[in-house]
Structures are given as C-alpha cells and as structure tokens.
Amino acid sequence: MNINLTLLGQMITFGLLVWVTMKFVWPPIIQAMQERQKKIADGLAAAERGKHEQQLAEEKAKQVLQEAKQQAAEIIAQAQKRANEIVEASKDTARIEGERIKATAQSEIEQEVHRAREELRKQVGAIAVVGAERILKKEIDPKAHDQVIQDLVAQI
Amino acid sequence: MAAEYANASEYIKHHLGHLTLGDKETFWAIHVDTMFFSILLGAVFLFIFIRAARRMTTGVPGGLQNFVEILVEFVDQQVKDSFHGRSKVIAPLALTLFVWIFLMNIVKLLPYDLLPYLAHMAGLEYLRINPTSDVNATLGMSIAVFFLIIFYSFYIKGVTGFSKEIFLKPFGIWFLPFNFVLKVVEEIAKPVSLALRLFGNMYAGGLIFTLIALLPWWIQWTLGLSWSLFKLLIITLQAFIFMVLTIVYLSMAHEDH
C-alpha cells in the first residue's frame, strides 16, 4: 500500500463527481420529487374538499326539499281555507239571492193578485152594469148612476 | 490460473500489484488501473443518474426513475436524519459517495481472475479492478471529506469560533496545547478511520478471494459462492457506513458542541 499520485487523482475525480452530481443530478431529481409530492398533496386536498362540498350540497338539497314540502303544505292548507271561504261566501250569496228572488216574486205575485182583483172588480162592475141594464131595460144615465155602480163595485 | 505461477505467494503478490506508471518507490507514480476503473465507474454513475435526471417527470415514474428516486430518497432521508442545517452540498455528496463506492466495491464480485487474465494477454502485467482496495482511492475520498469538514467548520463557526473550539475545548484555557493536540488527533482520526475501514474491508475481502482461487477448481464454487454472497452484504454496508459517517462528520462541523 504505497501512497502516490493516485491519491491526488482520486481526490480530483471525487471532487468532479460531487460537483456534477450537485449541479446536474440532485436538483432536478429532488425538485421533481417535491413537485410530485405537492401534486399528490393537492390532489388529496382537492378530493377532501370535493367530498366536503358534496356533503354540504346534500345537506342543502335536503333543506331545500324540506322547505319546499313545508311550503307546499302551507299552500294546500291556504287553498283549502280559501275554497271553504269561497263556498261559504257563495252559499251566503245564494241564500241572499234566493231571498231576493223570493221577495221579488212575492211582490210580483201580490201585484198580480192586486191587478187581477182590480180587473175582476172592473169586469164585475161592467157585468153588473150590463146586468142592471138588461134588468132595467131602460136607458140609464151612466153618469147619474155612476156613483151607485162605483159603490157596487167597491162592495164586490 | 494459480498453476501459472511458481508458488502461491507469488500468485498472491501478483494479484496485489497495481498497474503503475512512474517510479513505484516514490510519490510520483500513478495507479492506472485504480484511476481507470474509478473514473469508469464514476462515469457509469453519472450516466445513469443524469439520464434519469433529464427524464424526470412529476407524473407516474418509469423504471429507471423509480430506481433513482428510491436511492435519492434513501440518501435524502439519511441526510435529514443526522444533518439539521441547510446545505446544497451534503446530500449530493452523500449520494455520490454511496453509489460510487457501491459500484467500485461491486466490481470485486466479477470473476476474480478474468479481467487480470485478459489484461495479461493484452500485455499488461498487473491489473486490479477494485479501486476501493487501493488505499489511495479511499484516502482520496476521505481527505476530500476532511477538507470539507475543515472548510465548513471555519465557514459556519467563523475563524474565531472554530479557533475557540480548537484551543479551549474540552479543558479550558490552561490546557491550551493539550486541547489543540486532542482536537488535531480527533480531526485526523476521521479521514484516516473512514479510509482505512473501507480499504481494510475491501483489501481483506480481495485477499480471501485470492486464497479461494488457490483451492482446487472443483471446490472453489462452495467457498466462492458463500463468500461472494457475504461480500454482497459487506460492500453495501461499507458504502452505507462511509456515507453515513461523512454526513455525521459534516453535520458535526456545522453544529456547536
């Protein structure tokens, strides 16, 4: 084991190897590895975030559904109430209308009766006059006896 | 192959020799085999990792990218576990150390005589393909780490801070020279232990392979297989230990005691 120039040669070789490794080998490899690590970490974080967001969305959907159901129920209840009101109101109007029609009819009937009575009275008066004319067989002054006839008519 | 040599000791000696340029007895020689295979394996490491780095995608990773990412993440985790500061150097340094040492160790598991035999046929007398069983290679790495430790100690703690640590700890101002000697020994022990641990393991492992190769051919596979399997654990473990200790030493340089 004699020590000679080889020692210096080996030191130079070693120094060059280390320098080249330091310059061209280590940085790109370590950098790529770190980048990959970061990429994987980002991916995992994104997945986690996605999961979380999905959960939130599901919850929100559930909430919205619940609200919609509640609203629908409210609307139905309101509609029912309104329908009842309408039915009640129309019942009332119908009753009032009916009563009104009844009243009108009654008054009309009364009027009709009244008119018929008037008519009858007039006709009876005329018949009476004609009957009296026939019975008396003489000229009667309608003017002179008008009062009498009127009385008769009123009596009928 | 052992038969080609006059005796066992010559065979072993031959296998421990380096393909050398220059005068072996002085400092001014260079182990061509160590340099060649360490640079080749370093290039293999860079080729694989730069290829992967170019094709990095943040999407689904492919096979090569997966493999590279596992290694990078493993090293990064080790660095994060023991080093609490921020540094752009330590993690790439640790990755380089781990993979490079692992590659330099694993060539040991190639058939022991194959490459030296081929080299011999090509006219090269010696060839050792396992750079980490050359103490120059392991010391080269650990001394580079040592310089980094010293640099960071000054850089992070400042000249005064680190000087205080050198001279005033652990026994206070009255033991100043003693403190200094202690600190020097402590710091020198780091690269020496790093280098010799790896070198010793690989050298001894190689020696065992040499001894196994001296056995009769029909029995070699039993010991050869079991030792190779065991060695597979050792080379990974040694690469890992070198890396972790480097990280620990550098993090110690960053922190006040």
Short mmCIF file of C-alpha atoms in Angstrom, two decimals:
data_model
loop_
_atom_site.label_atom_id
_atom_site.label_comp_id
_atom_site.label_asym_id
_atom_site.label_seq_id
_atom_site.Cartn_x
_atom_site.Cartn_y
_atom_site.Cartn_z
CA MET A 1 0.00 0.00 0.00
CA ASN A 2 2.15 2.83 -1.22
CA ILE A 3 0.61 6.26 -1.33
CA ASN A 4 1.33 8.17 -4.51
CA LEU A 5 -0.14 10.46 -7.14
CA THR A 6 -3.20 8.23 -7.38
CA LEU A 7 -4.34 9.91 -4.18
CA LEU A 8 -4.46 13.31 -5.86
CA GLY A 9 -6.08 11.83 -8.93
CA GLN A 10 -8.76 10.23 -6.81
CA MET A 11 -9.40 13.44 -4.93
CA ILE A 12 -9.85 15.33 -8.19
CA THR A 13 -12.09 12.61 -9.61
CA PHE A 14 -14.18 12.60 -6.45
CA GLY A 15 -14.44 16.39 -6.44
CA LEU A 16 -15.60 16.44 -10.05
CA LEU A 17 -18.14 13.70 -9.44
CA VAL A 18 -19.58 15.56 -6.48
CA TRP A 19 -19.67 18.80 -8.42
CA VAL A 20 -21.51 17.24 -11.36
CA THR A 21 -23.93 15.48 -9.04
CA MET A 22 -24.57 18.72 -7.22
CA LYS A 23 -25.13 20.65 -10.42
CA PHE A 24 -26.92 18.26 -12.75
CA VAL A 25 -28.19 15.25 -10.87
CA TRP A 26 -29.52 16.19 -7.48
CA PRO A 27 -31.54 19.37 -8.14
CA PRO A 28 -33.77 18.10 -10.97
CA ILE A 29 -34.48 14.81 -9.24
CA ILE A 30 -35.26 16.31 -5.85
CA GLN A 31 -37.30 19.06 -7.48
CA ALA A 32 -39.40 16.63 -9.48
CA MET A 33 -39.95 14.54 -6.39
CA GLN A 34 -41.03 17.53 -4.36
CA GLU A 35 -43.31 18.67 -7.14
CA ARG A 36 -44.91 15.25 -7.30
CA GLN A 37 -45.33 15.27 -3.56
CA LYS A 38 -47.05 18.62 -3.79
CA LYS A 39 -49.22 17.41 -6.64
CA ILE A 40 -50.34 14.40 -4.65
CA ALA A 41 -50.98 16.52 -1.59
CA ASP A 42 -53.00 18.96 -3.68
CA GLY A 43 -54.96 16.13 -5.22
CA LEU A 44 -55.78 14.66 -1.84
CA ALA A 45 -56.78 18.07 -0.51
CA ALA A 46 -58.99 18.64 -3.57
CA ALA A 47 -60.63 15.25 -3.08
CA GLU A 48 -61.25 16.06 0.55
CA ARG A 49 -62.68 19.43 -0.39
CA GLY A 50 -64.89 17.83 -3.04
CA LYS A 51 -66.22 15.35 -0.53
CA HIS A 52 -66.92 18.10 1.93
CA GLU A 53 -68.66 20.18 -0.71
CA GLN A 54 -70.78 17.24 -1.76
CA GLN A 55 -71.82 16.75 1.84
CA LEU A 56 -72.75 20.41 2.09
CA ALA A 57 -74.70 20.24 -1.16
CA GLU A 58 -76.56 17.16 0.02
CA GLU A 59 -77.48 18.87 3.24
CA LYS A 60 -78.59 21.95 1.36
CA ALA A 61 -80.68 19.86 -1.03
CA LYS A 62 -82.33 18.17 1.92
CA GLN A 63 -83.07 21.52 3.47
CA VAL A 64 -84.48 22.92 0.26
CA LEU A 65 -86.66 19.84 -0.17
CA GLN A 66 -87.92 20.19 3.38
CA GLU A 67 -88.72 23.84 2.80
CA ALA A 68 -90.49 23.06 -0.46
CA LYS A 69 -92.58 20.41 1.25
CA GLN A 70 -93.49 22.77 4.02
CA GLN A 71 -94.41 25.47 1.55
CA ALA A 72 -96.49 23.08 -0.47
CA ALA A 73 -98.33 22.02 2.67
CA GLU A 74 -98.90 25.65 3.55
CA ILE A 75 -100.19 26.42 0.09
CA ILE A 76 -102.54 23.46 0.18
CA ALA A 77 -103.84 24.48 3.56
CA GLN A 78 -104.34 28.03 2.38
CA ALA A 79 -106.11 26.86 -0.75
CA GLN A 80 -108.38 24.66 1.29
CA LYS A 81 -109.18 27.53 3.58
CA ARG A 82 -109.84 29.80 0.66
CA ALA A 83 -112.05 27.20 -1.00
CA ASN A 84 -114.04 26.87 2.19
CA GLU A 85 -114.36 30.61 2.33
CA ILE A 86 -115.49 30.77 -1.25
CA VAL A 87 -118.03 28.02 -0.68
CA GLU A 88 -119.30 29.79 2.41
CA ALA A 89 -119.45 33.08 0.58
CA SER A 90 -121.29 31.61 -2.37
CA LYS A 91 -123.71 29.92 0.00
CA ASP A 92 -124.39 33.28 1.55
CA THR A 93 -124.83 35.00 -1.82
CA ALA A 94 -127.07 32.22 -2.98
CA ARG A 95 -129.20 32.50 0.10
CA ILE A 96 -129.40 36.28 -0.22
CA GLU A 97 -130.13 36.00 -3.94
CA GLY A 98 -132.75 33.40 -3.31
CA GLU A 99 -134.36 35.54 -0.70
CA ARG A 100 -134.24 38.47 -3.03
CA ILE A 101 -135.79 36.47 -5.85
CA LYS A 102 -138.38 35.15 -3.45
CA ALA A 103 -139.18 38.66 -2.31
CA THR A 104 -139.45 39.92 -5.87
CA ALA A 105 -141.63 37.01 -6.82
CA GLN A 106 -143.81 37.56 -3.81
CA SER A 107 -144.21 41.22 -4.60
CA GLU A 108 -144.91 40.39 -8.19
CA ILE A 109 -147.48 37.85 -7.12
CA GLU A 110 -149.03 40.41 -4.86
CA GLN A 111 -149.10 42.92 -7.66
CA GLU A 112 -150.55 40.32 -9.97
CA VAL A 113 -153.18 39.43 -7.43
CA HIS A 114 -153.92 43.05 -6.95
CA ARG A 115 -154.23 43.63 -10.64
CA ALA A 116 -156.35 40.58 -11.13
CA ARG A 117 -158.60 41.74 -8.35
CA GLU A 118 -158.82 45.18 -9.94
CA GLU A 119 -159.59 43.55 -13.24
CA LEU A 120 -162.19 41.31 -11.73
CA ARG A 121 -163.70 44.23 -9.93
CA LYS A 122 -163.85 46.18 -13.14
CA GLN A 123 -165.34 43.26 -15.03
CA VAL A 124 -167.82 42.55 -12.28
CA GLY A 125 -168.78 46.22 -12.35
CA ALA A 126 -169.22 46.09 -16.07
CA ILE A 127 -171.20 42.82 -15.79
CA ALA A 128 -173.29 44.33 -13.08
CA VAL A 129 -173.95 47.36 -15.20
CA VAL A 130 -174.77 45.18 -18.16
CA GLY A 131 -176.92 43.01 -15.92
CA ALA A 132 -178.64 46.04 -14.49
CA GLU A 133 -179.12 47.46 -17.96
CA ARG A 134 -180.70 44.27 -19.04
CA ILE A 135 -182.84 44.06 -15.98
CA LEU A 136 -183.99 47.61 -16.16
CA LYS A 137 -184.30 47.55 -19.91
CA LYS A 138 -184.16 51.19 -19.96
CA GLU A 139 -181.76 53.84 -20.53
CA ILE A 140 -179.85 54.66 -17.56
CA ASP A 141 -177.67 57.58 -17.49
CA PRO A 142 -174.26 56.11 -16.73
CA LYS A 143 -173.29 59.43 -15.39
CA ALA A 144 -176.20 59.60 -13.00
CA HIS A 145 -175.68 56.15 -11.73
CA ASP A 146 -172.05 56.05 -11.78
CA GLN A 147 -171.87 56.60 -8.07
CA VAL A 148 -174.10 53.67 -7.41
CA ILE A 149 -172.11 51.42 -9.66
CA GLN A 150 -168.90 52.52 -8.06
CA ASP A 151 -170.28 51.59 -4.70
CA LEU A 152 -171.40 48.24 -6.00
CA VAL A 153 -168.05 47.63 -7.48
CA ALA A 154 -166.39 48.51 -4.24
CA GLN A 155 -168.57 46.07 -2.43
CA ILE A 156 -167.78 43.19 -4.67
CA MET B 1 -4.91 -19.92 -13.05
CA ALA B 2 -2.84 -20.39 -9.97
CA ALA B 3 -0.93 -23.06 -11.81
CA GLU B 4 0.77 -20.46 -14.00
CA TYR B 5 2.69 -19.14 -11.03
CA ALA B 6 5.63 -20.77 -9.36
CA ASN B 7 4.00 -20.78 -5.96
CA ALA B 8 1.06 -19.41 -4.02
CA SER B 9 2.86 -16.42 -2.55
CA GLU B 10 3.89 -15.24 -5.97
CA TYR B 11 0.30 -15.52 -7.18
CA ILE B 12 -0.94 -13.50 -4.23
CA LYS B 13 1.74 -10.89 -4.64
CA HIS B 14 0.91 -10.58 -8.28
CA HIS B 15 -2.72 -10.02 -7.50
CA LEU B 16 -1.89 -7.29 -5.06
CA GLY B 17 0.19 -5.38 -7.57
CA HIS B 18 -1.11 -2.33 -9.39
CA LEU B 19 -0.71 -1.38 -13.00
CA THR B 20 1.58 1.55 -12.32
CA LEU B 21 3.04 4.40 -14.30
CA GLY B 22 6.12 6.05 -12.87
CA ASP B 23 8.59 5.07 -10.20
CA LYS B 24 6.90 2.81 -7.66
CA GLU B 25 9.29 3.72 -4.89
CA THR B 26 8.49 7.45 -4.92
CA PHE B 27 5.34 9.51 -4.62
CA TRP B 28 5.40 10.31 -8.32
CA ALA B 29 3.71 7.18 -9.54
CA ILE B 30 0.12 6.64 -10.54
CA HIS B 31 -2.02 3.51 -10.36
CA VAL B 32 -3.54 3.45 -13.82
CA ASP B 33 -5.94 0.60 -13.03
CA THR B 34 -7.37 2.34 -9.97
CA MET B 35 -7.75 5.61 -11.84
CA PHE B 36 -9.25 3.97 -14.90
CA PHE B 37 -11.83 1.87 -13.11
CA SER B 38 -12.82 4.56 -10.62
CA ILE B 39 -13.34 7.09 -13.41
CA LEU B 40 -15.17 4.50 -15.50
CA LEU B 41 -17.49 3.63 -12.61
CA GLY B 42 -17.96 7.31 -11.79
CA ALA B 43 -18.97 7.82 -15.40
CA VAL B 44 -21.40 4.92 -15.14
CA PHE B 45 -22.91 6.52 -12.05
CA LEU B 46 -23.20 9.93 -13.73
CA PHE B 47 -24.54 8.41 -16.94
CA ILE B 48 -27.36 6.60 -15.14
CA PHE B 49 -28.26 9.48 -12.88
CA ILE B 50 -28.03 12.28 -15.44
CA ARG B 51 -30.14 10.19 -17.79
CA ALA B 52 -32.71 9.80 -15.06
CA ALA B 53 -32.48 13.48 -14.11
CA ARG B 54 -33.08 14.56 -17.70
CA ARG B 55 -36.16 12.42 -17.96
CA MET B 56 -37.63 13.27 -14.59
CA THR B 57 -41.34 13.63 -14.66
CA THR B 58 -43.68 14.64 -11.91
CA GLY B 59 -46.22 12.18 -13.24
CA VAL B 60 -46.03 8.42 -12.96
CA PRO B 61 -42.33 7.47 -12.82
CA GLY B 62 -40.83 4.79 -15.03
CA GLY B 63 -38.46 2.01 -14.04
CA LEU B 64 -35.15 3.89 -14.09
CA GLN B 65 -36.70 6.93 -12.47
CA ASN B 66 -38.20 4.76 -9.75
CA PHE B 67 -34.85 3.17 -9.03
CA VAL B 68 -33.04 6.52 -8.94
CA GLU B 69 -35.76 8.07 -6.82
CA ILE B 70 -35.55 5.28 -4.27
CA LEU B 71 -31.81 5.87 -3.93
CA VAL B 72 -32.17 9.63 -3.79
CA GLU B 73 -34.94 9.45 -1.24
CA PHE B 74 -32.96 6.98 0.85
CA VAL B 75 -29.91 9.26 0.87
CA ASP B 76 -32.05 12.32 1.46
CA GLN B 77 -33.64 10.63 4.45
CA GLN B 78 -30.24 9.75 5.88
CA VAL B 79 -29.10 13.34 5.48
CA LYS B 80 -32.26 14.72 7.05
CA ASP B 81 -31.95 12.33 9.98
CA SER B 82 -28.49 13.40 11.03
CA PHE B 83 -27.99 16.82 9.49
CA HIS B 84 -30.22 19.63 10.66
CA GLY B 85 -28.80 22.63 8.84
CA ARG B 86 -29.33 23.62 5.26
CA SER B 87 -26.73 22.69 2.71
CA LYS B 88 -26.78 22.19 -1.02
CA VAL B 89 -23.61 20.13 -0.94
CA ILE B 90 -24.07 17.43 1.63
CA ALA B 91 -26.93 15.46 0.11
CA PRO B 92 -25.43 15.24 -3.42
CA LEU B 93 -22.08 14.45 -1.84
CA ALA B 94 -23.63 11.62 0.15
CA LEU B 95 -25.40 10.26 -2.93
CA THR B 96 -22.17 10.34 -4.92
CA LEU B 97 -20.25 8.61 -2.15
CA PHE B 98 -22.82 5.89 -1.68
CA VAL B 99 -23.36 4.98 -5.31
CA TRP B 100 -19.76 5.41 -6.38
CA ILE B 101 -18.34 3.36 -3.52
CA PHE B 102 -21.01 0.73 -4.08
CA LEU B 103 -20.09 0.48 -7.76
CA MET B 104 -16.37 0.40 -7.03
CA ASN B 105 -16.97 -2.33 -4.46
CA ILE B 106 -19.23 -4.47 -6.59
CA VAL B 107 -16.73 -4.94 -9.41
CA LYS B 108 -14.96 -7.12 -6.85
CA LEU B 109 -17.64 -9.74 -7.47
CA LEU B 110 -16.64 -10.16 -11.12
CA PRO B 111 -14.81 -13.42 -11.74
CA TYR B 112 -11.61 -12.88 -9.87
CA ASP B 113 -9.06 -13.79 -12.49
CA LEU B 114 -10.97 -12.85 -15.61
CA LEU B 115 -10.00 -9.22 -16.17
CA PRO B 116 -6.41 -9.59 -14.97
CA TYR B 117 -6.08 -12.59 -17.28
CA LEU B 118 -7.41 -10.64 -20.24
CA ALA B 119 -5.11 -7.78 -19.34
CA HIS B 120 -2.23 -10.18 -19.14
CA MET B 121 -3.00 -11.38 -22.64
CA ALA B 122 -3.10 -7.74 -23.77
CA GLY B 123 0.36 -7.28 -22.35
CA LEU B 124 -0.44 -5.57 -19.08
CA GLU B 125 1.39 -7.18 -16.23
CA TYR B 126 -0.77 -6.08 -13.32
CA LEU B 127 -4.43 -5.17 -13.08
CA ARG B 128 -6.58 -4.62 -10.03
CA ILE B 129 -10.11 -3.75 -10.97
CA ASN B 130 -11.36 -2.96 -7.47
CA PRO B 131 -10.43 0.69 -6.78
CA THR B 132 -11.59 0.64 -3.15
CA SER B 133 -8.95 -1.95 -2.28
CA ASP B 134 -6.38 0.69 -3.20
CA VAL B 135 -5.75 2.87 -0.16
CA ASN B 136 -5.15 5.86 -2.45
CA ALA B 137 -8.76 5.79 -3.60
CA THR B 138 -10.29 5.56 -0.15
CA LEU B 139 -7.90 8.13 1.27
CA GLY B 140 -8.60 10.39 -1.69
CA MET B 141 -12.29 10.44 -0.81
CA SER B 142 -11.82 10.74 2.91
CA ILE B 143 -9.26 13.55 2.61
CA ALA B 144 -11.63 15.43 0.35
CA VAL B 145 -14.27 14.95 3.04
CA PHE B 146 -11.74 16.11 5.62
CA PHE B 147 -11.14 19.34 3.70
CA LEU B 148 -14.87 19.88 3.56
CA ILE B 149 -15.10 19.35 7.32
CA ILE B 150 -12.38 21.95 7.92
CA PHE B 151 -13.96 24.33 5.41
CA TYR B 152 -17.40 24.09 6.95
CA SER B 153 -16.02 24.41 10.47
CA PHE B 154 -14.50 27.75 9.55
CA TYR B 155 -17.37 28.78 7.32
CA ILE B 156 -20.14 28.12 9.83
CA LYS B 157 -18.45 28.92 13.12
CA GLY B 158 -16.14 31.63 11.84
CA VAL B 159 -12.39 31.75 12.36
CA THR B 160 -12.72 32.82 16.00
CA GLY B 161 -15.47 30.33 16.77
CA PHE B 162 -13.58 27.40 15.36
CA SER B 163 -10.30 28.55 16.88
CA LYS B 164 -12.00 28.66 20.27
CA GLU B 165 -13.22 25.14 19.68
CA ILE B 166 -9.73 24.02 18.76
CA PHE B 167 -7.86 25.64 21.62
CA LEU B 168 -10.29 26.00 24.52
CA LYS B 169 -12.18 22.73 24.48
CA PRO B 170 -12.58 20.49 26.28
CA PHE B 171 -10.37 21.56 29.18
CA GLY B 172 -10.29 25.36 29.14
CA ILE B 173 -7.54 27.87 28.54
CA TRP B 174 -4.95 26.38 30.94
CA PHE B 175 -4.66 23.25 28.85
CA LEU B 176 -4.35 25.07 25.54
CA PRO B 177 -1.64 22.92 23.90
CA PHE B 178 -3.24 19.77 25.17
CA ASN B 179 -6.63 20.83 23.78
CA PHE B 180 -5.04 21.58 20.44
CA VAL B 181 -3.32 18.19 20.21
CA LEU B 182 -6.52 16.45 21.19
CA LYS B 183 -8.52 18.29 18.54
CA VAL B 184 -5.93 17.57 15.86
CA VAL B 185 -5.97 13.89 16.70
CA GLU B 186 -9.76 13.91 16.69
CA GLU B 187 -9.94 15.55 13.27
CA ILE B 188 -7.17 13.45 11.71
CA ALA B 189 -8.79 10.28 13.04
CA LYS B 190 -11.90 10.98 10.99
CA PRO B 191 -10.49 10.68 7.45
CA VAL B 192 -8.00 8.01 8.45
CA SER B 193 -10.66 5.79 10.02
CA LEU B 194 -13.03 6.41 7.11
CA ALA B 195 -10.42 5.46 4.53
CA LEU B 196 -8.89 2.54 6.36
CA ARG B 197 -12.20 0.97 7.29
CA LEU B 198 -13.28 0.78 3.66
CA PHE B 199 -9.82 -0.11 2.38
CA GLY B 200 -9.31 -2.80 5.01
CA ASN B 201 -12.62 -4.45 4.29
CA MET B 202 -12.10 -4.50 0.55
CA TYR B 203 -8.44 -5.46 0.72
CA ALA B 204 -9.11 -8.32 3.09
CA GLY B 205 -12.08 -9.42 1.03
CA GLY B 206 -9.90 -9.47 -2.07
CA LEU B 207 -7.26 -11.43 -0.26
CA ILE B 208 -9.81 -14.05 0.72
CA PHE B 209 -10.89 -14.31 -2.93
CA THR B 210 -7.26 -14.82 -3.85
CA LEU B 211 -6.97 -17.61 -1.32
CA ILE B 212 -10.18 -19.20 -2.59
CA ALA B 213 -8.77 -19.06 -6.10
CA LEU B 214 -5.82 -21.13 -4.89
CA LEU B 215 -8.11 -24.03 -3.96
CA PRO B 216 -8.68 -26.91 -6.40
CA TRP B 217 -11.14 -25.83 -9.09
CA TRP B 218 -13.88 -28.32 -8.16
CA ILE B 219 -14.22 -26.97 -4.62
CA GLN B 220 -13.85 -23.26 -5.37
CA TRP B 221 -17.54 -22.62 -6.00
CA THR B 222 -18.60 -23.57 -2.43
CA LEU B 223 -16.44 -21.03 -0.67
CA GLY B 224 -16.51 -18.64 -3.61
CA LEU B 225 -20.30 -18.52 -3.67
CA SER B 226 -20.76 -18.13 0.07
CA TRP B 227 -18.00 -15.52 0.31
CA SER B 228 -19.48 -13.60 -2.65
CA LEU B 229 -22.91 -13.55 -1.04
CA PHE B 230 -21.42 -12.41 2.23
CA LYS B 231 -19.36 -9.85 0.36
CA LEU B 232 -22.50 -8.52 -1.28
CA LEU B 233 -23.71 -7.53 2.18
CA ILE B 234 -20.33 -6.11 3.13
CA ILE B 235 -19.93 -3.89 0.08
CA THR B 236 -23.37 -2.37 0.55
CA LEU B 237 -22.78 -1.94 4.23
CA GLN B 238 -19.37 -0.34 3.71
CA ALA B 239 -20.74 2.11 1.15
CA PHE B 240 -23.53 2.94 3.57
CA ILE B 241 -21.17 3.38 6.53
CA PHE B 242 -18.86 5.66 4.55
CA MET B 243 -21.82 7.80 3.52
CA VAL B 244 -23.45 8.00 6.95
CA LEU B 245 -20.20 8.81 8.74
CA THR B 246 -19.46 11.53 6.20
CA ILE B 247 -22.88 13.04 6.85
CA VAL B 248 -22.35 12.81 10.60
CA TYR B 249 -18.91 14.41 10.44
CA LEU B 250 -20.16 17.23 8.25
CA SER B 251 -23.14 17.85 10.48
CA MET B 252 -20.77 17.95 13.46
CA ALA B 253 -18.79 20.58 11.60
CA HIS B 254 -21.99 22.60 11.28
CA GLU B 255 -23.01 22.44 14.91
CA ASP B 256 -21.53 23.87 18.05
CA HIS B 257 -20.79 21.34 20.70
#
